Coordinates of C-alpha atoms and ligand atoms in Angstrom, one line a residue:
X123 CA 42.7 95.0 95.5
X124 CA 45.0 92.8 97.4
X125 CA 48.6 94.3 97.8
X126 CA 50.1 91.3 96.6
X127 CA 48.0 91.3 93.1
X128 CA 48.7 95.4 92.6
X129 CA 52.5 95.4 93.4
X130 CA 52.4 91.7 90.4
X131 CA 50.5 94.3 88.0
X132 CA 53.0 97.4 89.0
X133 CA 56.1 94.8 88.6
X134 CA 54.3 93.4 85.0
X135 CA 54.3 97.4 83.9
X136 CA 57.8 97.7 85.0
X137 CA 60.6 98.0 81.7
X138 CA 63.5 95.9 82.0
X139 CA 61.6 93.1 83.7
X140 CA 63.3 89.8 82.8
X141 CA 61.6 87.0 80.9
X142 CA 62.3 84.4 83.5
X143 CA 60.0 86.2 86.0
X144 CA 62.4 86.8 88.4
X145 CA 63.5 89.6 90.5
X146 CA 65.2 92.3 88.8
X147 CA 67.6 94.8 90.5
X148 CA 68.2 97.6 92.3
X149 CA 65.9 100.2 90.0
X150 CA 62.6 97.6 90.8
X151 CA 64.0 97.1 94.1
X152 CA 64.0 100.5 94.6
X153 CA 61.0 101.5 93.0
X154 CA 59.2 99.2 95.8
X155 CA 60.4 100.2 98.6
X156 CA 62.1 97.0 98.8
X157 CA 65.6 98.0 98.4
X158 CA 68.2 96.3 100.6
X159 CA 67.9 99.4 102.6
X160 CA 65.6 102.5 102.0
X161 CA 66.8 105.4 99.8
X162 CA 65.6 108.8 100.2
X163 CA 62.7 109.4 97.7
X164 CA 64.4 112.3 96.7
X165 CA 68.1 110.4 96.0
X166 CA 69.5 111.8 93.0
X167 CA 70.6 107.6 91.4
X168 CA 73.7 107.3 89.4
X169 CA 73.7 104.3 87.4
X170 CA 77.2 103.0 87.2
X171 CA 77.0 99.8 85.3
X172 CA 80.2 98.9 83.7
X173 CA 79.4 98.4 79.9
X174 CA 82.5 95.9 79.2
X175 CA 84.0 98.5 77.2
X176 CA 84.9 101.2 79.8
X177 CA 87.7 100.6 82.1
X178 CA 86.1 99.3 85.6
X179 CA 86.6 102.2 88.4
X180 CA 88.0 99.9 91.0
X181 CA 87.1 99.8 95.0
X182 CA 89.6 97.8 97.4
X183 CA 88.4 97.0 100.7
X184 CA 90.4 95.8 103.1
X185 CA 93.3 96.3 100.7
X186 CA 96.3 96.8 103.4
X187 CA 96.4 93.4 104.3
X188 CA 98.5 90.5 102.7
X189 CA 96.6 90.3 99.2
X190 CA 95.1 93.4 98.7
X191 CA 98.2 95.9 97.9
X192 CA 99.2 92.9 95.1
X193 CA 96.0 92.9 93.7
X194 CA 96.0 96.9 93.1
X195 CA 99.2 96.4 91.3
X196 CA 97.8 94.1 89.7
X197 CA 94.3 95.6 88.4
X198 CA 96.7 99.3 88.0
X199 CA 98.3 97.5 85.3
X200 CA 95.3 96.9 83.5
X201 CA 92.9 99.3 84.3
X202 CA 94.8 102.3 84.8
X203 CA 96.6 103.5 88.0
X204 CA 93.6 106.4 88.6
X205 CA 91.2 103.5 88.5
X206 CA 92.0 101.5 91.2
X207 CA 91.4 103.2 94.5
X208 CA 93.0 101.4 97.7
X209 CA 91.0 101.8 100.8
X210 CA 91.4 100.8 104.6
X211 CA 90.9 101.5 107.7
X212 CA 95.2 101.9 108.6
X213 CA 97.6 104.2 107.8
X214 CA 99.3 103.2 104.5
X215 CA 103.0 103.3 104.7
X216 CA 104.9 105.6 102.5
X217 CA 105.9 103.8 99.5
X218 CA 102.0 102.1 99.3
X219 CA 100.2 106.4 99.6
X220 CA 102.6 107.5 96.5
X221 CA 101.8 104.2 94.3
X222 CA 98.0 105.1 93.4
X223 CA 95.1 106.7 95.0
X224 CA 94.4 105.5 98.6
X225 CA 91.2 106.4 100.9
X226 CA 90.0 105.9 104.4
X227 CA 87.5 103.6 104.0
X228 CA 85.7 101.9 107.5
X229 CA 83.0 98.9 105.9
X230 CA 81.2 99.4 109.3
X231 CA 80.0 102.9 108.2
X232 CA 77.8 102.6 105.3
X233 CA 77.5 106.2 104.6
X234 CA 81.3 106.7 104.0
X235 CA 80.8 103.7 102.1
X236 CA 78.2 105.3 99.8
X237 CA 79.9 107.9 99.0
X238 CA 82.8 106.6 98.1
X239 CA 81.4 104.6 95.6
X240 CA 79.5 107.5 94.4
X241 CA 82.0 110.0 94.3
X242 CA 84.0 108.2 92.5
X243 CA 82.4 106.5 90.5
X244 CA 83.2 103.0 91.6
X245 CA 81.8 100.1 89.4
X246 CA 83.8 97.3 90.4
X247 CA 83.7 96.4 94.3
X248 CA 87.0 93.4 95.2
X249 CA 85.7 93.3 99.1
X250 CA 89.0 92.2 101.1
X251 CA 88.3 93.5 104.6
X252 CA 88.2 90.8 107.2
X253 CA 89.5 89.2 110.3
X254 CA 90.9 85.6 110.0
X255 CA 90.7 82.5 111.2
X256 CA 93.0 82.6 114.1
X257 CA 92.3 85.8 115.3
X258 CA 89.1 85.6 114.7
X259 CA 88.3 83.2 117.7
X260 CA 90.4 85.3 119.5
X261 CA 88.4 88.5 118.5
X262 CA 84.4 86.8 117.9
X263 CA 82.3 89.9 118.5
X264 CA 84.9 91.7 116.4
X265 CA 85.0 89.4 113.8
X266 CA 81.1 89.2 113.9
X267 CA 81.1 92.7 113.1
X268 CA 83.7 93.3 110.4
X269 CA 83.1 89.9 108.7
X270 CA 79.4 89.6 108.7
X271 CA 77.3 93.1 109.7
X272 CA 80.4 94.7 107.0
X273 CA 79.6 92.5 104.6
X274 CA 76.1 93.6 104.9
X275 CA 77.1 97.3 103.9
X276 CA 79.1 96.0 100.9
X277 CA 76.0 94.3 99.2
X278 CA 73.5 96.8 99.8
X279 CA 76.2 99.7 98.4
X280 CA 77.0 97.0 95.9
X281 CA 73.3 96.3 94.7
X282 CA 72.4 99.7 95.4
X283 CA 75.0 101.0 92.9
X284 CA 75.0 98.1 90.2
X285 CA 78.4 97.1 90.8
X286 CA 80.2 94.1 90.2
X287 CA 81.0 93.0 93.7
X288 CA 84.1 89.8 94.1
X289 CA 83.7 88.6 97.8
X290 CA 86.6 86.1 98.2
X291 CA 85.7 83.0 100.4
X292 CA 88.4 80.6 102.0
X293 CA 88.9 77.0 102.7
X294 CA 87.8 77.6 105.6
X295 CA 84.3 77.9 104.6
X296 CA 84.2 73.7 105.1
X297 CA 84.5 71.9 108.8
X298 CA 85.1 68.5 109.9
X299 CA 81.4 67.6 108.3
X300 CA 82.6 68.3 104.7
X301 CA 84.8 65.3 102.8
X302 CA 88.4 66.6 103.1
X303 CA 90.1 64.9 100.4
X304 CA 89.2 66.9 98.3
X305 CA 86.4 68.8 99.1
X306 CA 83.6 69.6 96.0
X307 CA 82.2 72.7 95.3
X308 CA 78.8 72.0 96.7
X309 CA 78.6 69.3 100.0
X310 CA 78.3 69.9 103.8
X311 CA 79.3 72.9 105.1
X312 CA 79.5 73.3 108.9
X313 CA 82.3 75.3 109.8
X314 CA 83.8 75.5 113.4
X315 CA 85.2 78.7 113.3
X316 CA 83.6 82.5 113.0
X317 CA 85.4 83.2 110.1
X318 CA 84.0 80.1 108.3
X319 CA 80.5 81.3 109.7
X320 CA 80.9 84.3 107.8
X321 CA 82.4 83.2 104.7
X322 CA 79.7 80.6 104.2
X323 CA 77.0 83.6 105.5
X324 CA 79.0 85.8 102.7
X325 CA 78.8 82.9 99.9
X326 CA 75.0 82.6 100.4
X327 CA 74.1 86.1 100.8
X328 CA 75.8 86.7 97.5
X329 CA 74.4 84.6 96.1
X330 CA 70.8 85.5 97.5
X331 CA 71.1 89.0 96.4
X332 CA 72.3 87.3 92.6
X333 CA 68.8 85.6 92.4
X334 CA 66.8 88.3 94.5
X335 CA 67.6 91.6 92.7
X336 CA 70.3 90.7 89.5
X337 CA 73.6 91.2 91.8
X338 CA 76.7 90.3 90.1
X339 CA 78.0 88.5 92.6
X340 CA 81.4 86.9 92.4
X341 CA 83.4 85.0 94.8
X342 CA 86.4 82.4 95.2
X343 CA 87.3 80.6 97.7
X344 CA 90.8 80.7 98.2
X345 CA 93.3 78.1 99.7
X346 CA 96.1 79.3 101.9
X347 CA 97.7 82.3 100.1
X348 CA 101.4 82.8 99.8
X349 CA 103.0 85.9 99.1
X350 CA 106.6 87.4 99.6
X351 CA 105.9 91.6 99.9
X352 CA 103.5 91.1 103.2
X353 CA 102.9 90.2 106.6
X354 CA 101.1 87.4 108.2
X355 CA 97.2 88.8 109.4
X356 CA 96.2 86.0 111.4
X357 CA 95.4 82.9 109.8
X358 CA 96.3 79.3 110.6
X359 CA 97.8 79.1 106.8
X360 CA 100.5 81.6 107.7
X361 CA 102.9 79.2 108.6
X362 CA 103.8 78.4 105.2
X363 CA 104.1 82.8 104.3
X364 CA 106.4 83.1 107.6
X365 CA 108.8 80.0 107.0
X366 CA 110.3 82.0 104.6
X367 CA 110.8 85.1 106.2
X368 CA 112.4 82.5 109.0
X369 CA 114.3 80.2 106.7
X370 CA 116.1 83.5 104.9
X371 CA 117.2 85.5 108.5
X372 CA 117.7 82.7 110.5
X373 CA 117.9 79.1 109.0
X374 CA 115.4 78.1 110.7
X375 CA 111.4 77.7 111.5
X376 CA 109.3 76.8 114.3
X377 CA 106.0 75.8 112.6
X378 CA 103.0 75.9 115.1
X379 CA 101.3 73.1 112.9
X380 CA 101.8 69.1 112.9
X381 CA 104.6 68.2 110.4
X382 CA 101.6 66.2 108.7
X383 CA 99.2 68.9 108.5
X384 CA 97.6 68.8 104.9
X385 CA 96.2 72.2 103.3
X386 CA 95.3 73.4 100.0
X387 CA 97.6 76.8 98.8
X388 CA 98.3 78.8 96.3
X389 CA 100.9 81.2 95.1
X390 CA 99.7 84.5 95.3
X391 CA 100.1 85.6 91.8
X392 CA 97.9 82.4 90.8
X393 CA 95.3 84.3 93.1
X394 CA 95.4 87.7 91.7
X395 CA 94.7 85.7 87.8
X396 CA 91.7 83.8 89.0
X397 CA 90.3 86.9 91.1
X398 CA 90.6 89.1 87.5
X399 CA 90.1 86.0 85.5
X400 CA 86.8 85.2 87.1
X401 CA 85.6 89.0 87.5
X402 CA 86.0 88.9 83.4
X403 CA 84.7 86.0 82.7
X404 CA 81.3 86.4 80.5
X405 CA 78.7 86.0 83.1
X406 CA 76.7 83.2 80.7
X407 CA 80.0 81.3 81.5
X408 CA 79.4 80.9 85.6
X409 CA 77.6 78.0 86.1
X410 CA 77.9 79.0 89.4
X411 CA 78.7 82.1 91.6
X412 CA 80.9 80.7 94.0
X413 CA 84.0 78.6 92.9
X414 CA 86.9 76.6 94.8
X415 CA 90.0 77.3 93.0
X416 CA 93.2 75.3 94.0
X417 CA 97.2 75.3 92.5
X418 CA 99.1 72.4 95.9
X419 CA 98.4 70.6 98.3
X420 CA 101.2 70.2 101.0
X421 CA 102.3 69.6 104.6
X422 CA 104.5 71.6 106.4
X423 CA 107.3 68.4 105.7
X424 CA 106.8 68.6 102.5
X425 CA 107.4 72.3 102.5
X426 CA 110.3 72.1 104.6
X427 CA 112.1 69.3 102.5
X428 CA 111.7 71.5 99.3
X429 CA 113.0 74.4 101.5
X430 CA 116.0 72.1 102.1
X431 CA 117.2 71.9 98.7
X432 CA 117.9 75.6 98.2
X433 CA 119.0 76.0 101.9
X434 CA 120.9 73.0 103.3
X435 CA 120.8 74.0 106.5
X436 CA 117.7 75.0 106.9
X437 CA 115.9 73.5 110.5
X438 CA 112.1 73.1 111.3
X439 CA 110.7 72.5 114.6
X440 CA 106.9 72.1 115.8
X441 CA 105.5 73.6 118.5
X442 CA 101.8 72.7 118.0
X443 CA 99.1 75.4 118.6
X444 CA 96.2 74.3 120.0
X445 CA 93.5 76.2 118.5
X446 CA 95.2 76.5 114.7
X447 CA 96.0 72.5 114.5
X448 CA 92.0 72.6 115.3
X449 CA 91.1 74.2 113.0
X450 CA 93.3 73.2 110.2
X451 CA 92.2 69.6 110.8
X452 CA 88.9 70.5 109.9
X453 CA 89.9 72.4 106.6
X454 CA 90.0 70.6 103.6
X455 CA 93.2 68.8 102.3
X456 CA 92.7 68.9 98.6
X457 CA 90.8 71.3 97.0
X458 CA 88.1 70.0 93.8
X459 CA 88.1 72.7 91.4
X460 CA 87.2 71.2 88.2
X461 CA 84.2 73.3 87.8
X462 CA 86.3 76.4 87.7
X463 CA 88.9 74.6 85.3
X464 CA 85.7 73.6 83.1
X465 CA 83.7 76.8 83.4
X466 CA 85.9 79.5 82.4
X467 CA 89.4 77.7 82.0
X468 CA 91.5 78.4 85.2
X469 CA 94.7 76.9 85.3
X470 CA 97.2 77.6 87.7
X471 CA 101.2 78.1 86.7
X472 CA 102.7 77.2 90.2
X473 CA 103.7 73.8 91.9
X474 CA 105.6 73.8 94.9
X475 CA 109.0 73.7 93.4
X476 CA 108.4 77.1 91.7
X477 CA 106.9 78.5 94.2
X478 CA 109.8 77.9 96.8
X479 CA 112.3 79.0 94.4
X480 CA 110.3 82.4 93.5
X481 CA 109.7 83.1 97.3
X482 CA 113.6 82.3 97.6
X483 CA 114.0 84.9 95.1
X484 CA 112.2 87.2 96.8
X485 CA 113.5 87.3 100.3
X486 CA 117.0 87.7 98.8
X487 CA 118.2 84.4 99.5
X488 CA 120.1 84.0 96.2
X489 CA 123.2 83.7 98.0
X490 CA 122.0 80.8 99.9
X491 CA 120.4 79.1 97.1
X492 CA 123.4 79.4 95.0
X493 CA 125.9 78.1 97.4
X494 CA 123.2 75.1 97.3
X495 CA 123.2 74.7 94.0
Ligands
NAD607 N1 95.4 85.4 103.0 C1 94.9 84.2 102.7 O1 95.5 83.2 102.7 C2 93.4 84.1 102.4 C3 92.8 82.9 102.0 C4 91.5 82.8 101.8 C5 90.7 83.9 101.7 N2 91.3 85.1 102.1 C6 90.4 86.3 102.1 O2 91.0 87.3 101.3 C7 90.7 88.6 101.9 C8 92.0 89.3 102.2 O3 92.8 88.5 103.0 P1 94.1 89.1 103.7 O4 95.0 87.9 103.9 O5 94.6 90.3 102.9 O6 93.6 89.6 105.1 P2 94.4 90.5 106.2 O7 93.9 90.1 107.5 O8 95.8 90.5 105.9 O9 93.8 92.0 105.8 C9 92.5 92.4 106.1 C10 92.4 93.9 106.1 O10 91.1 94.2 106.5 C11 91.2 95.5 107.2 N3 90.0 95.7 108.0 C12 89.7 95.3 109.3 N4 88.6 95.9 109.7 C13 88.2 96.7 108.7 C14 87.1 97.6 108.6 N5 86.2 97.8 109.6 N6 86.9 98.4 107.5 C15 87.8 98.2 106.5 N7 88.9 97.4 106.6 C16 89.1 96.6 107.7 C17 92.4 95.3 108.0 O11 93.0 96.6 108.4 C18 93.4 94.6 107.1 O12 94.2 95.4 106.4 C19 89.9 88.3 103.2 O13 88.5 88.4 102.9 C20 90.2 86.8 103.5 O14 89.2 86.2 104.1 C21 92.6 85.2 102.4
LIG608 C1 92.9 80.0 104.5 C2 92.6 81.4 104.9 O1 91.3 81.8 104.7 C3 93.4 82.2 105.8 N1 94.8 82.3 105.3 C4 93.4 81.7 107.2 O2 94.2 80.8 107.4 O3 92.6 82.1 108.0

């Protein structure tokens, strides 16, 4: 009998198979041999699917950059500090080891990977490690290999270990191809950059591994993020997260984009709600799997001119950067997320105005803002 027709009749036998005739998960996956990678016959599985009444046990990758220590906070609050488990490949600072469990964790080594899912019992996978746009073309091979042959790992231990796996994509997943103004959820994508390469590789991989073996698969792509409690990592947003450490110290900013540069962002507490928001959302309610979600739109004028009204005299300069004025001119400049607004009801809480005042808040600049005022 032809291999094709036996592995149809084994597949017909198989429980669990769904109605729609497509692929099922990891167990069928598995069970042929197909399995995103091959297990040992003699692998003892743990099936870890969250049941929507247990709390999620929470893997951050990634999670010592600029969003992923906010978004443990974040989830700690909700799920449980022991159920959130921090992971990178640096050595956390002080205050960051005693807030919650932390773990060395390199996505280029998929064994360490495994068993930190297993071990602990990880069913919910928020995949933050990568290198950005800017330093991304400065670092390709690296950022080849972190962004794109990591992200391999991730969805294999992800399918593998029936997890729900959030992969956040950027802006920078469009290029000078895609409409700018604003940019839909679905149109051209043709990125310039290797970060953009991957994020589109990660959007449809994710996607892939949705429809091939039952993944859930969720990802956003973000605008620029802004947050007060972290450093810049290398994008060509950063400008408008480092005018305020700037504006506070020294009254003043030299911006290495065009005064008229025009990019979607977001505050980042707006982020961490959609991130949870959509990893909650009943999955009958995702239309699709991958989402733009937007809050602004500005330039860095407009940002400075709303800087200006809490610190009189604040100064910006420009000193163009070649290669991020590149690439932010073939970003989008308004963001279309209606489909997100219509598909499970985001919203986002801040406009500019409050998001210069809360960042002014932050940095300690009360002083400054209330002589202002
Ligand atoms: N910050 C933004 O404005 C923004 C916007 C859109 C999308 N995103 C996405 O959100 C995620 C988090 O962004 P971020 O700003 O925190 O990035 P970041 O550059 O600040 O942090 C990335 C982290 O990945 C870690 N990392 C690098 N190599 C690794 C490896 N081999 N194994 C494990 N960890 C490794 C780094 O140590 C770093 O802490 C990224 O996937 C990024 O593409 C961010
Ligand atoms: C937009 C985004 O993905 C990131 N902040 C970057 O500029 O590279």
């Amino acid at each position: 009998m032809p291999v094709a027709r036996m592995l149809q009749q084994v597949v017909g036998q198989m429980p669990g198979r769904p109605a729609c005739g497509c692929w099922t998960s990891a167990p069928l996956a598995r069970f042929l041999g197909t399995s995103p990678r091959q297990i040992p016959a003699d692998a003892n599985f743990y099936s870890s699917s969250f049941s929507g009444t247990d709390q999620p046990r929470v893997l951050i990758t990634g999670g010592l950059g600029q969003l992923g220590v906010g978004l443990a906070n974040f989830l700690r609050k909700r799920f449980g500090k022991d159920n959130v488990i921090l992971s990178d490949i640096r050595k956390p600072p002080d205050h960051i080891f005693h807030s919650g469990p932390f773990i060395y964790s390199d996505i280029l080594d998929y064994k360490n990977l495994r068993e930190i899912v297993v071990n602990n019992r990880i069913t919910w996978l928020f995949h933050y490690s990568a290198l950005l746009s800017a330093i991304g073309e400065a670092n390709v091979s690296l950022a080849r290999a972190v962004n794109i042959t990591g992200l391999h790992n991730v969805l294999d231990v992800a399918a593998e270990h029936n997890l729900r796996l959030f992969v956040p994509s950027t802006i920078g997943a469009f290029g000078p191809t895609s409409p700018r103004n604003p940019t839909p959820d679905i149109c051209i994508q043709r990125p310039r950059t290797i970060y953009g390469v991957s994020k589109v590789h990660a959007e449809l991989m994710g996607e892939y591994y949705h429809y091939r073996y039952g993944l859930d698969f969720r990802c956003l792509r973000y605008p620029g993020i802004i947050s007060a409690d972290s450093q810049p990592g290398g994008g060509t947003t950063d400008y408008a997260v480092q005018i305020f450490h700037d504006a506070v110290k020294n009254g003043k900013f030299e911006c290495n984009l065009k005064s008229s540069t025009r990019l979607p962002m977001m505050y980042i507490d707006d982020c961490l709600r959609a991130t949870l928001e959509v990893m909650e959302a009943p999955a009958e309610s995702l239309s699709m799997r991958t989402y733009n979600v937007n809050a602004m739109s500005f330039t860095p004028e407009d940002l400075a001119q709303e800087l200006l009204k809490h610190i009189p005299e604040f100064q910006i300069t420009y000193n163009v950067d070649s290669v991020r004025q590149a690439i932010a001119d073939s970003w989008p400049m308004n963001f279309d997320d209606s489909n997100a607004r219509k598909d499970w009801g985001w919203k986002h809480d801040f406009d500019l105005p409050e998001l210069v005042t809360t960042m002014l808040n932050f940095h300690g600049s009360d002083t400054r803002v209330a002589q202002a005022n």
